[in-house]
Structure formats: C-alpha cells, structure tokens
Coordinates of C-alpha atoms in Angstrom, one line a residue:
M9 CA 113.9 79.6 103.3
K10 CA 110.8 81.5 104.2
K11 CA 110.3 84.8 102.7
F12 CA 109.3 87.9 104.7
I13 CA 109.1 91.6 103.6
Y14 CA 110.1 93.1 106.7
S15 CA 113.2 90.8 107.2
L16 CA 114.5 91.7 103.8
L17 CA 118.3 92.2 104.2
I18 CA 119.9 94.8 101.9
V19 CA 123.6 94.7 101.4
F20 CA 125.5 98.1 101.1
T21 CA 128.4 98.6 99.0
T22 CA 130.0 101.9 98.1
G23 CA 127.2 104.0 99.5
I24 CA 124.7 102.4 97.1
I25 CA 121.8 100.1 98.3
L26 CA 121.7 96.9 96.2
T27 CA 118.2 95.6 95.9
S28 CA 116.7 92.7 94.1
C29 CA 114.8 93.2 90.9
E30 CA 111.2 94.4 91.3
K31 CA 109.7 90.9 90.5
E32 CA 111.8 89.5 93.4
Y33 CA 111.4 92.0 95.9
L34 CA 110.0 89.6 98.5
E35 CA 113.2 87.5 98.4
T36 CA 115.0 87.3 101.7
Y37 CA 118.7 87.4 101.5
P38 CA 120.2 85.2 104.3
T39 CA 121.9 87.3 106.8
D40 CA 125.4 87.2 105.4
A41 CA 127.8 87.7 108.2
V42 CA 130.8 88.4 105.9
S43 CA 128.7 91.2 104.0
A44 CA 127.4 92.6 107.3
S45 CA 130.8 92.7 108.7
L46 CA 132.2 94.5 105.7
V47 CA 129.6 97.3 106.0
T48 CA 130.6 97.7 109.8
L49 CA 134.2 97.2 109.3
T50 CA 135.0 100.8 109.6
T51 CA 133.3 104.1 110.2
D52 CA 134.0 105.1 106.7
N53 CA 132.1 102.1 105.5
M54 CA 129.3 102.9 107.7
W55 CA 129.1 106.5 106.5
A56 CA 128.8 105.2 102.9
A57 CA 126.1 102.8 104.0
L58 CA 124.2 105.5 105.9
N59 CA 124.4 107.8 102.9
G60 CA 122.8 104.8 100.9
I61 CA 119.7 105.1 103.2
H62 CA 119.6 108.9 102.7
R63 CA 119.7 108.1 99.1
G64 CA 117.1 105.5 99.3
L65 CA 114.5 108.0 100.4
Y66 CA 114.2 109.2 96.8
E67 CA 114.7 106.0 94.8
R68 CA 111.9 104.1 93.0
Y69 CA 110.4 101.1 94.5
L70 CA 108.0 98.5 92.9
Q71 CA 106.4 101.0 90.4
Q72 CA 106.8 104.4 88.9
G73 CA 104.4 105.8 91.4
C74 CA 106.5 104.6 94.2
G75 CA 109.3 107.1 94.3
G76 CA 110.5 106.8 98.1
I77 CA 109.2 109.0 100.8
G78 CA 108.0 111.7 98.4
A79 CA 105.5 109.1 97.1
F80 CA 104.4 108.2 100.4
W81 CA 103.7 111.9 101.3
I82 CA 101.5 112.2 98.1
M83 CA 99.6 109.0 99.1
M84 CA 98.9 110.3 102.5
D85 CA 97.5 113.7 101.1
R86 CA 95.7 112.0 97.9
A87 CA 93.7 110.0 100.5
S88 CA 92.6 113.1 102.4
D89 CA 90.1 116.0 101.7
D90 CA 92.6 118.7 101.0
C91 CA 94.3 117.5 98.0
V92 CA 92.1 117.0 94.9
E93 CA 92.6 115.0 91.7
N94 CA 91.6 116.5 88.6
A95 CA 91.6 113.4 86.4
S96 CA 92.2 109.7 86.7
Q97 CA 95.8 109.2 86.9
W98 CA 98.6 108.0 89.3
F99 CA 97.6 107.5 93.0
R100 CA 93.8 107.2 92.0
Q101 CA 93.6 103.9 93.9
V102 CA 94.7 105.8 96.9
Y103 CA 92.4 108.8 96.3
K104 CA 89.6 106.2 96.0
W105 CA 90.4 104.4 99.2
E106 CA 91.0 101.1 97.1
A107 CA 94.6 100.6 98.2
N108 CA 93.5 100.3 101.8
V109 CA 91.5 97.2 101.2
D110 CA 93.2 95.7 98.3
N111 CA 96.3 94.1 99.7
T112 CA 97.8 92.9 96.4
H113 CA 98.1 96.4 95.0
Y114 CA 101.5 98.0 95.0
Y115 CA 100.2 101.2 96.7
N116 CA 99.2 98.9 99.6
V117 CA 102.4 97.1 99.6
F118 CA 104.7 100.1 99.1
P119 CA 104.7 101.6 102.4
W120 CA 105.2 98.2 104.4
R121 CA 107.9 96.9 102.2
T122 CA 109.8 100.4 101.9
F123 CA 109.8 101.4 105.5
Y124 CA 110.7 97.7 106.4
Q125 CA 113.7 97.7 104.1
W126 CA 115.0 101.0 105.7
I127 CA 114.7 99.6 109.0
S128 CA 116.6 96.5 108.0
N129 CA 119.4 98.6 106.6
A130 CA 119.4 100.8 109.9
N131 CA 119.7 97.6 112.0
I132 CA 122.9 96.6 110.2
L133 CA 124.4 99.8 111.5
I134 CA 122.9 99.9 114.7
N135 CA 123.8 96.3 115.7
G136 CA 127.3 96.3 114.0
A137 CA 128.8 99.5 115.1
E138 CA 130.4 98.5 118.3
G139 CA 133.1 96.5 116.6
A140 CA 133.8 99.1 113.9
T141 CA 137.1 100.9 113.5
G142 CA 136.9 104.6 113.7
D143 CA 136.2 107.6 115.9
Q144 CA 133.5 107.3 118.5
D145 CA 132.0 110.6 117.5
D146 CA 131.5 109.1 114.0
K147 CA 129.8 106.1 115.4
N148 CA 127.5 108.1 117.6
A149 CA 126.4 110.2 114.4
I150 CA 125.8 107.1 112.3
V151 CA 124.0 105.0 115.0
G152 CA 122.1 108.1 116.2
Q153 CA 120.7 108.6 112.7
S154 CA 119.9 104.9 112.1
L155 CA 118.1 104.7 115.4
V156 CA 115.8 107.7 114.1
Y157 CA 115.4 106.0 110.8
R158 CA 114.2 102.9 112.6
A159 CA 111.8 104.7 115.0
W160 CA 110.5 106.8 112.3
S161 CA 109.9 104.0 109.9
H162 CA 108.1 102.0 112.3
F163 CA 106.0 105.1 113.3
N164 CA 104.9 105.6 109.8
I165 CA 103.9 101.9 109.1
L166 CA 102.1 101.7 112.5
R167 CA 99.9 104.7 111.6
I168 CA 98.6 103.0 108.4
Y169 CA 98.4 99.4 109.3
A170 CA 97.1 99.7 112.8
K171 CA 94.4 101.3 114.9
R172 CA 95.3 104.8 116.1
Y173 CA 96.7 105.4 119.4
N174 CA 94.1 106.2 122.0
S175 CA 95.5 107.9 125.1
S176 CA 92.4 106.8 127.1
T177 CA 93.0 103.1 126.6
A178 CA 95.9 100.5 127.3
N179 CA 96.5 100.2 123.4
T180 CA 96.7 96.5 123.5
D181 CA 95.4 96.2 120.1
L182 CA 97.8 94.7 117.5
G183 CA 100.4 96.9 116.1
I184 CA 103.2 95.8 114.0
P185 CA 106.3 93.8 114.4
Y186 CA 109.0 96.1 115.8
M187 CA 112.3 94.8 114.3
K188 CA 115.4 95.5 116.3
E189 CA 117.4 92.9 114.4
N190 CA 117.2 91.2 110.9
L191 CA 115.5 87.9 111.1
T192 CA 114.4 85.2 108.7
E193 CA 111.8 84.0 110.8
G194 CA 108.3 85.6 110.7
Q195 CA 107.5 87.7 113.6
A196 CA 104.2 88.3 115.5
R197 CA 102.7 91.7 115.8
N198 CA 103.6 93.8 118.8
T199 CA 100.9 95.7 120.6
I200 CA 100.4 99.3 119.8
A201 CA 101.7 100.2 123.2
D202 CA 104.8 98.2 122.8
C203 CA 105.5 99.9 119.5
Y204 CA 105.1 103.3 120.9
T205 CA 107.4 102.4 123.9
N206 CA 110.1 101.2 121.4
I207 CA 109.8 104.1 119.2
M208 CA 110.2 106.6 122.1
A209 CA 113.1 104.5 123.3
D210 CA 115.0 104.6 120.1
L211 CA 114.3 108.2 119.8
D212 CA 115.6 109.1 123.3
E213 CA 118.9 107.0 122.6
A214 CA 119.2 109.0 119.2
I215 CA 118.9 112.3 120.8
T216 CA 121.6 111.5 123.3
L217 CA 123.9 110.1 120.4
L218 CA 123.3 113.1 118.2
D219 CA 124.1 115.8 120.8
G220 CA 126.8 118.1 119.1
Y221 CA 126.5 116.6 115.6
S222 CA 126.4 119.1 112.9
P223 CA 125.9 117.5 109.3
A224 CA 127.2 118.9 106.1
N225 CA 123.7 119.0 104.6
K226 CA 120.0 118.7 105.5
S227 CA 119.6 115.2 104.3
H228 CA 121.2 114.0 107.3
I229 CA 119.5 113.7 110.6
T230 CA 120.3 116.2 113.4
Q231 CA 119.4 116.2 117.1
D232 CA 116.7 118.8 116.3
A233 CA 115.2 116.5 113.7
A234 CA 115.1 113.8 116.3
K235 CA 113.4 115.9 118.7
G236 CA 110.9 117.1 116.1
I237 CA 110.0 113.4 115.3
K238 CA 109.6 112.8 119.1
A239 CA 107.4 115.9 119.2
R240 CA 105.2 114.3 116.4
V241 CA 105.1 110.9 118.3
A242 CA 104.0 112.7 121.5
L243 CA 101.2 114.7 119.7
E244 CA 100.1 111.3 118.3
M245 CA 100.0 110.0 121.8
G246 CA 98.2 112.9 123.3
N247 CA 101.1 113.7 125.4
Y248 CA 100.6 117.4 124.8
T249 CA 103.0 118.6 127.6
L250 CA 106.0 116.7 126.0
A251 CA 105.0 117.6 122.4
A252 CA 104.8 121.3 123.2
T253 CA 108.2 121.3 125.1
L254 CA 110.0 119.6 122.4
A255 CA 108.5 121.7 119.6
H256 CA 109.4 124.8 121.6
E257 CA 112.9 123.7 122.0
V258 CA 113.4 122.8 118.3
K259 CA 111.7 125.9 116.7
A260 CA 113.9 128.1 118.7
N261 CA 116.9 127.2 116.7
Y262 CA 115.4 128.2 113.2
T263 CA 114.2 131.3 111.4
L264 CA 110.9 131.1 109.5
M265 CA 110.9 132.0 105.7
D266 CA 110.2 135.5 104.9
F267 CA 107.3 136.5 102.6
D268 CA 109.3 136.8 99.3
T269 CA 111.1 133.4 99.9
Y270 CA 107.7 131.7 100.7
K271 CA 106.1 133.2 97.6
D272 CA 109.1 131.7 95.4
G273 CA 107.7 128.3 96.2
F274 CA 109.3 125.1 97.2
R275 CA 112.3 124.2 95.2
T276 CA 115.6 122.5 95.4
N277 CA 117.0 125.3 97.8
S278 CA 116.1 123.7 101.0
E279 CA 119.8 123.9 102.1
Q280 CA 119.7 127.6 101.8
I281 CA 116.5 128.2 103.7
D282 CA 117.0 128.2 107.5
E283 CA 113.5 127.0 108.1
F284 CA 114.2 123.6 106.7
I285 CA 115.2 121.2 109.4
W286 CA 115.4 118.0 107.4
A287 CA 114.9 117.6 103.7
S288 CA 115.5 114.7 101.0
Q289 CA 117.7 116.2 98.5
T290 CA 118.6 114.9 95.0
I291 CA 122.0 116.7 94.4
S292 CA 122.4 115.9 90.6
I293 CA 120.1 115.3 87.8
E294 CA 122.0 112.0 87.2
Q295 CA 120.9 110.7 90.6
N296 CA 117.2 111.7 89.9
D297 CA 114.7 109.1 88.7
K298 CA 113.0 111.5 86.2
W299 CA 109.5 110.0 86.0
A300 CA 109.2 108.6 89.7
A301 CA 110.5 111.7 91.6
Y302 CA 108.4 113.8 93.9
G303 CA 108.4 116.6 91.6
A304 CA 107.0 114.5 88.6
Y305 CA 103.8 114.4 90.5
I306 CA 103.5 117.4 92.9
S307 CA 105.3 120.2 91.1
R308 CA 103.3 122.5 88.7
N309 CA 105.9 122.9 86.0
F310 CA 107.6 119.6 85.2
N311 CA 106.5 118.0 82.0
S312 CA 105.2 114.8 82.8
T313 CA 101.9 113.0 81.8
A314 CA 100.9 113.0 85.5
I315 CA 101.2 116.8 85.8
R316 CA 99.9 117.6 82.3
V317 CA 96.8 115.6 82.9
N318 CA 96.2 115.8 86.5
P319 CA 98.0 118.5 88.4
T320 CA 97.2 118.5 92.1
S321 CA 94.7 121.3 93.3
I322 CA 93.8 122.3 96.9
S323 CA 90.3 121.8 97.9
A324 CA 88.2 124.9 97.3
W325 CA 86.9 125.0 100.7
L326 CA 90.5 125.1 102.3
Y327 CA 91.4 127.7 99.6
A328 CA 88.5 129.9 100.8
Q329 CA 89.8 130.0 104.3
I330 CA 93.2 131.6 103.4
S331 CA 93.2 135.4 103.9
D332 CA 93.7 137.3 100.6
T333 CA 96.9 139.0 102.2
D334 CA 98.4 135.6 103.0
V335 CA 101.4 134.7 100.9
R336 CA 100.2 131.0 100.9
K337 CA 97.2 132.1 98.7
T338 CA 99.6 133.0 96.0
L339 CA 100.7 129.5 95.7
F340 CA 97.4 128.3 94.2
S341 CA 95.8 129.4 91.0
E342 CA 92.1 129.9 91.7
D343 CA 91.0 129.8 88.0
G344 CA 93.9 127.4 86.9
S345 CA 95.4 130.1 84.6
H346 CA 98.5 130.7 86.7
A347 CA 98.7 134.4 85.7
D348 CA 100.6 135.1 88.7
L349 CA 103.1 132.2 88.3
Q350 CA 106.6 132.9 89.7
P351 CA 108.3 134.8 86.8
D352 CA 111.0 132.3 86.1
V353 CA 108.8 129.3 85.8
T354 CA 107.4 128.0 82.5
I355 CA 104.5 125.5 82.1
V356 CA 104.2 123.8 78.9
S357 CA 101.5 124.7 76.4
N358 CA 99.6 121.5 76.6
A359 CA 99.4 121.3 80.4
G360 CA 95.9 120.9 81.5
R361 CA 94.4 123.8 83.4
F362 CA 92.2 123.3 86.4
P363 CA 90.9 125.4 89.2
Y364 CA 92.9 125.8 92.5
T365 CA 96.0 123.9 91.0
N366 CA 99.2 124.4 93.1
Q367 CA 102.3 126.3 92.4
K368 CA 103.8 125.6 95.8
F369 CA 106.2 123.1 94.3
I370 CA 108.4 124.1 91.6
A371 CA 110.7 121.5 89.8
V372 CA 114.1 122.7 88.3
S373 CA 112.6 122.9 84.9
T374 CA 110.2 121.3 82.5
S375 CA 112.7 118.5 81.7
D376 CA 114.3 118.3 85.3
S377 CA 111.7 117.0 88.0
R378 CA 113.9 117.5 91.1
V379 CA 112.2 119.1 94.1
D380 CA 113.6 118.8 97.5
V381 CA 111.2 116.5 99.6
P382 CA 110.3 118.4 102.8
L383 CA 110.8 116.1 105.7
M384 CA 110.6 118.6 108.6
R385 CA 110.3 122.5 108.7
A386 CA 110.2 124.8 111.8
A387 CA 106.8 125.9 110.7
E388 CA 105.6 122.4 111.8
M389 CA 107.0 122.8 115.2
Y390 CA 105.2 126.2 115.8
L391 CA 101.9 124.3 114.8
I392 CA 102.7 121.4 117.2
E393 CA 103.4 123.6 120.0
A394 CA 100.4 125.7 119.3
E395 CA 98.0 122.7 119.0
A396 CA 99.6 121.0 122.0
L397 CA 99.1 124.0 124.3
A398 CA 95.6 124.7 123.0
R399 CA 94.6 121.0 123.8
Q400 CA 96.0 121.1 127.4
G401 CA 93.3 123.6 128.5
G402 CA 94.0 126.8 130.3
K403 CA 96.9 127.8 128.0
D404 CA 94.9 129.4 125.2
A405 CA 96.7 132.6 125.4
Q406 CA 100.2 131.0 125.0
A407 CA 98.9 128.8 122.1
A408 CA 97.5 131.9 120.4
E409 CA 100.8 133.7 120.8
V410 CA 102.8 130.9 119.3
L411 CA 100.2 130.7 116.3
Y412 CA 100.7 134.4 115.8
D413 CA 104.4 134.1 115.8
L414 CA 103.9 131.9 112.7
V415 CA 101.0 133.3 110.8
I416 CA 102.4 136.8 110.9
T417 CA 105.3 135.7 108.7
R418 CA 102.9 134.5 106.2
D419 CA 100.0 137.3 106.5
P420 CA 101.0 140.7 107.6
S421 CA 97.4 141.5 108.2
Y422 CA 96.8 138.6 110.7
A423 CA 95.7 139.6 114.2
E424 CA 96.7 137.4 117.3
S425 CA 93.6 135.2 117.8
T426 CA 91.2 135.9 120.5
N427 CA 89.6 132.5 120.2
T428 CA 89.5 130.0 123.0
G429 CA 88.8 126.4 123.5
Q430 CA 87.7 124.5 120.6
D431 CA 87.4 127.4 118.5
L432 CA 91.1 128.2 118.9
I433 CA 91.9 124.4 118.3
D434 CA 89.9 124.7 115.0
E435 CA 91.9 127.8 113.9
I436 CA 95.1 126.0 114.7
M437 CA 94.1 123.0 112.6
I438 CA 93.1 125.2 109.7
Q439 CA 96.5 126.9 109.9
R440 CA 98.1 123.5 109.9
R441 CA 96.2 122.3 106.8
V442 CA 97.2 125.4 104.9
E443 CA 100.8 125.5 106.0
L444 CA 101.6 122.0 105.5
W445 CA 99.4 121.3 102.4
G446 CA 101.0 118.7 100.1
E447 CA 103.6 117.7 102.7
G448 CA 102.1 114.4 103.7
F449 CA 100.2 115.2 107.0
R450 CA 96.4 115.6 106.2
W451 CA 95.2 111.9 106.2
L452 CA 97.5 111.0 109.1
D453 CA 95.9 113.9 111.1
L454 CA 92.4 112.9 110.3
K455 CA 93.2 109.5 111.7
R456 CA 95.1 110.7 114.7
L457 CA 92.3 112.8 115.7
G458 CA 89.6 110.2 115.0
E459 CA 87.9 112.5 112.5
D460 CA 85.8 111.6 109.4
L461 CA 87.1 112.1 105.9
D462 CA 84.7 114.5 104.3
R463 CA 85.0 115.8 100.8
R464 CA 81.3 117.0 100.6
D465 CA 80.3 120.5 100.4
K466 CA 81.0 122.5 103.6
D467 CA 79.5 125.9 104.8
G468 CA 78.1 126.8 101.5
V469 CA 81.4 126.4 99.6
T470 CA 81.2 123.8 96.8
T471 CA 84.2 121.5 96.8
N472 CA 86.1 120.6 93.8
H473 CA 86.2 116.9 94.7
K474 CA 84.4 115.1 92.0
E475 CA 82.4 112.0 93.0
T476 CA 83.1 110.5 89.5
L477 CA 86.8 110.5 90.2
A478 CA 87.0 110.2 94.0
S479 CA 84.3 107.5 94.5
V480 CA 84.6 108.1 98.2
M481 CA 83.3 111.4 99.5
H482 CA 82.7 110.6 103.2
V483 CA 84.3 107.9 105.3
P484 CA 83.3 107.9 109.2
A485 CA 86.2 107.6 111.6
S486 CA 84.7 104.3 112.7
D487 CA 85.2 102.7 109.3
R488 CA 87.5 99.8 109.1
K489 CA 89.1 101.2 105.9
W490 CA 91.1 103.5 108.1
I491 CA 93.4 100.6 109.0
W492 CA 94.9 99.2 105.7
L493 CA 95.0 95.5 105.4
I494 CA 98.6 93.7 105.8
P495 CA 99.8 92.9 102.3
K496 CA 98.9 89.6 101.0
D497 CA 102.4 88.4 100.4
E498 CA 103.3 89.1 104.1
M499 CA 100.3 87.2 105.1
D500 CA 101.0 84.1 102.8
A501 CA 104.6 84.0 104.0
N502 CA 104.5 84.8 107.6
P503 CA 102.4 82.4 109.9
N504 CA 102.6 84.4 112.8
M505 CA 101.0 87.4 111.1
V506 CA 97.5 88.4 111.9
Q507 CA 95.4 90.2 109.4
N508 CA 93.2 93.3 110.3
D509 CA 89.6 93.0 110.0
L510 CA 88.3 93.2 106.5

C-alpha cells in the first residue's frame, strides 16, 4: 500500500489521538471501517474524538520544536521581520529561511503533515456523523467544528505551500489537495481558486451548524470563531466588503481587555478574558509537554534552554513605533533588564538578557511552561474591519473610527487618526503588527500583501536583527522562497503530486 502524508488516518479512542511513532509517521493506516464506525457510533464517542482534535493542537509532532499550533505560530513569526532571534537555537532554520527550500527538514514537513492529520481526523467525524446515535444538536456542534478544522487547516497549508491569492487573476495556479475524505491514493493538487471555494463552502456550512452552540470552554469552536476565520479568508482574498462585515459582526459580541489586564501579559487565563474568542488551553500540567509547549519558546519566564539562551525580542524598529503611553510597550524590555516585569513573575538568574525581549507571554512558572495559545481575539476583528474598510476606498472615516475604538483601550493618549488613503492603511498595519506580535500573523501578512521581507535598518532606526544569525535580511516579494517546497516524502510517495519551482 502506498504511503501519503495527507491520507494519514488517525484512530480515536477515549478522546486521545493514537498516532504512530515519530519514525513511522508517514505510514498510512488503511481506512478501518470497524474503527471508524466505532468513532461515529454515538455522539458521545464523537465528542471524545473531537476533544482529541482539540488536544492535538498542543501535542508534540516530529521533534521538540513541533509542539502543535503554537509551534506553527512561532514559525510564522520567526520567518518575519518583527520577531528577532538573539542566538542560534530552535527555529533557526525558519528564521534563516532554510526550511522553505529544504524539503527534508522537519520544519518543512511539520505544517504539511500536522494540518493534514487534523483534516483526516475531522473527515472521520464529518463523513460518519449521519449514522451516529444521539441528539441532532450534538451532531451539528461536532460536525460544525470539524468543518472549521478542515477549512482552517487547508487554509494554513495553502498559504505556505502555494502562491498567494491574487484577486486580479483567476488563481488557476496549483494549490494543494483539498481532502474531503480519507483516501489511500495520492491526490493531485487542486487549483488555488478551487481550494478557496472549498474553504468558504466548509465555513458557510459550519456557520449554519454552529448557530446557537455555546461551548463549555474556549478551546471549542463557536459560530463567532467560524465567522472570524471566514473574515480572515475574505481578507486574504481581497473581498474587503465581506471581511469588514464579518469582523464587525463578531467583534460586537466581545469586550476588549482593559489596560491592567493587558499589562499582566498573556497567560493561562484566556477563559476569564472576554476578548479571547478561541484559544488552545492545556488544562493540567499532566497534559502539558513541558519542553515542546508554546510557553517553552515564547514565554519570558519558563526555565528552558531555548528561553535562557534565546528569548524572543521585538524588532527595535517596531518597538520605536509604539507610543510611550501605550500599555503594549510595557510588554517589552528595551534594555533587557526587565526592571518592570510583572510583580508576580520570576526569571531564573542565568537567563540571557537581550534588548527588546518580550514579557507579553508569561508561563505559569519557571517549571511549568503552560501558556494558552491565542487562536483568535476580538482585537483581530477590529483590525480586520479597519483594514478592510480602508482598502475599499471612500471609507477612511469609518476605518479610523474602528481603529480608534481598539487603540484607545491600549493607549489612553491616542487620538483618532486623521490619515487617509495609504497613510491610514500604513497606520492600521503598524497597529496590527504591534497588537498581534508573537501570535503568528506577520509572515503570512507579508505574503498576503505581496510585500518584501526587510530586516534592514529603516527610517534611521537600527534593527536588532543580526545578519550573522538571520543570514537573510531581505527577500523580495517575487522570490520563489515565499512558496515552500512540498515535503520530499510526499513527492516520493505520491505520483500525482507536482513540486513547486526550486
């Protein structure tokens, strides 16, 4: 039997995903009708399986630096201009843009393999729900969330391994295989246009099915989260009217963090903060993969080699754009001393000190790396609405008002913008970079907008990117490295797969 990454079938049992060992991760388990039918025999079984997907978002895959969705967010930021490496450590192959072109490296394989695994798991629930015994409302909630996982996962793969969506073309370039069922035969790549059509269709169905669903915690996916993802997709497609409408609908249901809550940093308290729409939460220390977790790399205080040697910094240029009265400036230490660290937080004495290091993300303690992974916040919806309005033309005043409603909660001295046109768009994008720093957006935004990566000095401000560490200081938007190579194992196994240009 042939082996394909994207047709990997994971069998659920008692809410835990059973995976093959790391060395055999490409093994394709044949579609087991008995196992699949047990998963979808009852809605109780299906809930356990869905919880397995939720839990899979923070499990380790392949290597220590592949800790679920948190690792993916870190990769997308380390490849950008706003997050700075201070030493050669984990994620350096992404920081140096080597994983893009080395299709045997685990950082190249990790997104492809992991998102397709979640797609495969979701497909079991989507395609087997009809015959399950149980309440229809439960089926709707389970299938709705599974459809979101399928759409969201394809969306994330597509943005890495294919060209960006271009609203002025037919988008007939090769995208990725859009998997609606688990197959053992190698599938050809759908066009980019086909992929986006399927993503939108899955999200539309999910939004309908999730109507009225109110989960017990924010690790589950609500209708608002589904609409928020659709707003992201619409923004990516340049459908600014739809993006603004959806973002406006979603943000109306949430209250932004106040000044003091924001200053306290991002911890394990997303459940108590209304601004969080969707978050990956590791409930207990027993469930946490201590060294692979999000907080083992992005937090300031966990006692890991990665953080002691290489704490993550904001770029000096972006830091300089933050007003001195803005609470978000307190989440970075300009000289690296952390003199204004949150009073209940301790950093080990042998932790490295570097300028502009972040104290935005705070782990439970020096020995407990848990930090809730932000998957969607209401602040993002304000930024999507403001950007989408500004890019439509003729709606600058509306865009400026939406931006003001967000920024005034972060900076009490902020005055509503009088900028128009491109100047207003530029202001919105700076606010987006500051607000969403470290949450996985920047590299994807650069590619979405067809902009260069530029880590060089800007406007007389010396950046803290070191060429000896980064290697890559400037990548034109036209460079092929923006489109990652398809993993070699996929190419070797699938005769229908076409590689991206080298």
